[in-house]
């Protein structure tokens, strides 16, 4: 950056009063990620009001050699939207671009500005009898632009896929200040490879997503929720496959948690109650949904029969269906409170990883003891989305360890976990992305051919590393691919 | 290319006797595309037996500065697998790599060598009670590698999507001679953007696909096929939306053809019979499928009811359900014989185009008259996959025109059609790709931001234009993006 005051003056004349501030008090909330792990500095906060303003700003930043860090709802898990500490980058928020641009009920799709908040979209499409089937904890702040840029996952991936499967079209501003626009999607279009895929999951390193067209699905009329105790994770997986064969499109959730998770929940969460009388080595939470209320009785009796057969076949030890919506919500509360309950036990490092789905039982059975042996006193707890192969692997610090453990031994534990998951053909980031948190681990562990391709594409689209520098993949000087 | 005999000697020692030939008789069938439009020359034909051999060959070609033209079943429509006339390129076929590497019934997926022929895959998975739901006319010769590289479509796209939606993982050799391998797919993996998307639909210009993991679906137990006559294409579209709402997952085909198409079919195809007694301005062919035989009666009565209501609401004028499989096949024969029947009428230019689905009726209504006015004597016939927005727009030469018309006036007609479809927000290639046939039209008509991105990615992955030069997008010398 050469002359920041010239740049800010020019940016201000593009964006107007509402569109630019360098007031430290206004900037402050956006300089630290919501987990409180990373704090950066920024030249200013830009909030353009239109795609045209984003274009003008990017071209200006190019002229003045200013880097841009795009930020959505600031609810990311890997510091991907937090600037570095140099103070030379411009923080860019699209929260003023929050219009639903077009809604097509017949074709079940909606086109939105990138700054629309997920919950706002949920509410808007619900009034039309439709649903946007991606949801996650941060839905009250996460923006569509951030969700596209991080290829967000959440709790409905088993049936509907991640954001990539729901994005029909993207509008993005490139580092050259051009607009790539694909918002009126064609179902069949073979004019070369699918460029919009580059903007999904690239964490703002290749383009600034300014608009998106999303696929919608019919609203849910009701759900049927069951809880099953099993001997093993293998049995839970066999049960998952049966559910998938029997209910295909209606199966929307299949979560697993081990006995020790449930014990901790019962100990730490007020009013938490065991769904089943006895403790079982593993627990599965199953959700079926019906879009037509008339289908609910058949789903309910179908799941009852399937679970009765499973118990006969010794795949399940005991099972119960939620009698009503309150009980269904109570089952899901258990699942959603695992992280807070574990936190109450003491320091831990958490890993958002995935392995090929069929290998998840073996991975949890084998990797836990390896970590516990190599790091004496730790305890490993794995739970999560069995249907997606996505594991939340928590490693608890030895008793008596304090918070400092997380940064010292915890970091060594994490490096070892990432190495093991890579050896098992898995991913060091199932859904949270790379951001700045895992950029070093990705560079260390990624297959060289994959890393080379990531770098080539980054260098091709953003050779000056103007967009979100230091995130996802770095073009270290002198290491540009040839 | 510097010294071809050195290169061929070295290639021969990598590939062995079966793997390399420069015998003109053996080469000849592969130097002309199956439509007979393009004929090229090649240094030799390489048929490696493994991914490792492909790697060694690519590295050798790099050393010797030899270009490589990958070819699957040689059933492409745009000359994408035919080398140029210089005779300096190596033609690469993977037909010796034809193993089904792994089959996973529980997870419903299969991993194959790229040289496996589509029909072979269909038969192999059928014996397991599963189906690979992509099919097209060339299934007896088209290979999986070619289908991935062209993001093939076909007749089941309405329900199952194009190849891109069915590909779970890709193995490809890059122009650097590295292997990008993603065959054991993770359902959730956010280590950066999804690199395999680059190899799908890039027509061998970014990598040579050597293996693929595909999603399978349950086998079909039976189908319910209906034929409806309507007043207009708008009515047919309203009917499509009702079918989609009512049958969602069971709707697998929705094709439309105008009265004049049906007339030509009746005139030119022996034994062709009108499904309905009277002629109607438009005809819709509807197919519902059941994976469980028990669902067939409900689907049948559901479609009967829907069509009765549609006639009451004046969306349809008359309708009939196929009484048995033979009648269903006869309805589909009509659809599949349109091209041969049209061909019997005289010279024509055909366009594989798409527009946003909702605009298809208006496009056909407005663009036909424009062409017929600007090119006196021509007649325009549009038909196709209404549910995909994919139109086959045939423009028939004026009466008495001979074959030479196709290359002279026909080329001007096509250029105008492509210009119009671009103005309507559509694609000049819905499913056949760009190849060499449309590379000029793409360069002329593509949005500059899109073209710039295509070129940047090509230049990043294959800066020497070693893979399939002259296809899809050309990096004209001196025009490399900056």
JSON list of C-alpha atoms in Angstrom, two decimals, chain A residues 153-154 157 254-256 335 351-357 360 364 382-393 427 429-432, chain B residues 186-189:
[
{"chain": "A", "resi": 153, "resn": "UNK", "atom": "CA", "xyz": [-22.54, -27.49, 5.62]},
{"chain": "A", "resi": 154, "resn": "UNK", "atom": "CA", "xyz": [-24.73, -27.73, 8.71]},
{"chain": "A", "resi": 157, "resn": "UNK", "atom": "CA", "xyz": [-26.30, -32.19, 4.50]},
{"chain": "A", "resi": 254, "resn": "UNK", "atom": "CA", "xyz": [-28.51, -39.44, 11.27]},
{"chain": "A", "resi": 255, "resn": "UNK", "atom": "CA", "xyz": [-26.27, -38.39, 14.14]},
{"chain": "A", "resi": 256, "resn": "UNK", "atom": "CA", "xyz": [-24.25, -40.60, 16.46]},
{"chain": "A", "resi": 335, "resn": "UNK", "atom": "CA", "xyz": [-27.05, -33.42, 20.16]},
{"chain": "A", "resi": 351, "resn": "UNK", "atom": "CA", "xyz": [-11.37, -31.20, 15.07]},
{"chain": "A", "resi": 352, "resn": "UNK", "atom": "CA", "xyz": [-13.78, -30.79, 12.19]},
{"chain": "A", "resi": 353, "resn": "UNK", "atom": "CA", "xyz": [-12.68, -33.70, 10.05]},
{"chain": "A", "resi": 354, "resn": "UNK", "atom": "CA", "xyz": [-14.12, -36.25, 7.65]},
{"chain": "A", "resi": 355, "resn": "UNK", "atom": "CA", "xyz": [-13.19, -39.66, 6.34]},
{"chain": "A", "resi": 356, "resn": "UNK", "atom": "CA", "xyz": [-14.79, -41.80, 3.62]},
{"chain": "A", "resi": 357, "resn": "UNK", "atom": "CA", "xyz": [-18.12, -42.61, 5.22]},
{"chain": "A", "resi": 360, "resn": "UNK", "atom": "CA", "xyz": [-15.75, -43.73, 10.05]},
{"chain": "A", "resi": 364, "resn": "UNK", "atom": "CA", "xyz": [-12.89, -43.66, 15.57]},
{"chain": "A", "resi": 382, "resn": "UNK", "atom": "CA", "xyz": [-15.80, -38.72, 18.50]},
{"chain": "A", "resi": 383, "resn": "UNK", "atom": "CA", "xyz": [-19.35, -37.98, 17.48]},
{"chain": "A", "resi": 384, "resn": "UNK", "atom": "CA", "xyz": [-21.22, -36.36, 14.65]},
{"chain": "A", "resi": 385, "resn": "UNK", "atom": "CA", "xyz": [-22.82, -36.78, 11.25]},
{"chain": "A", "resi": 386, "resn": "UNK", "atom": "CA", "xyz": [-22.39, -40.50, 10.52]},
{"chain": "A", "resi": 387, "resn": "UNK", "atom": "CA", "xyz": [-24.25, -40.12, 7.23]},
{"chain": "A", "resi": 388, "resn": "UNK", "atom": "CA", "xyz": [-21.74, -37.56, 5.98]},
{"chain": "A", "resi": 389, "resn": "UNK", "atom": "CA", "xyz": [-18.56, -39.19, 7.28]},
{"chain": "A", "resi": 390, "resn": "UNK", "atom": "CA", "xyz": [-18.09, -35.97, 9.25]},
{"chain": "A", "resi": 391, "resn": "UNK", "atom": "CA", "xyz": [-16.61, -36.44, 12.70]},
{"chain": "A", "resi": 392, "resn": "UNK", "atom": "CA", "xyz": [-16.24, -33.98, 15.52]},
{"chain": "A", "resi": 393, "resn": "UNK", "atom": "CA", "xyz": [-13.18, -35.39, 17.19]},
{"chain": "A", "resi": 427, "resn": "UNK", "atom": "CA", "xyz": [-10.04, -34.22, 5.13]},
{"chain": "A", "resi": 429, "resn": "UNK", "atom": "CA", "xyz": [-11.55, -29.65, 7.16]},
{"chain": "A", "resi": 430, "resn": "UNK", "atom": "CA", "xyz": [-14.93, -31.24, 6.60]},
{"chain": "A", "resi": 431, "resn": "UNK", "atom": "CA", "xyz": [-16.98, -28.07, 6.72]},
{"chain": "A", "resi": 432, "resn": "UNK", "atom": "CA", "xyz": [-15.31, -25.14, 8.46]},
{"chain": "B", "resi": 186, "resn": "UNK", "atom": "CA", "xyz": [-15.59, -37.43, 0.97]},
{"chain": "B", "resi": 187, "resn": "UNK", "atom": "CA", "xyz": [-19.13, -36.19, 1.42]},
{"chain": "B", "resi": 188, "resn": "UNK", "atom": "CA", "xyz": [-17.80, -33.13, 3.17]},
{"chain": "B", "resi": 189, "resn": "UNK", "atom": "CA", "xyz": [-14.42, -31.70, 2.30]}
]
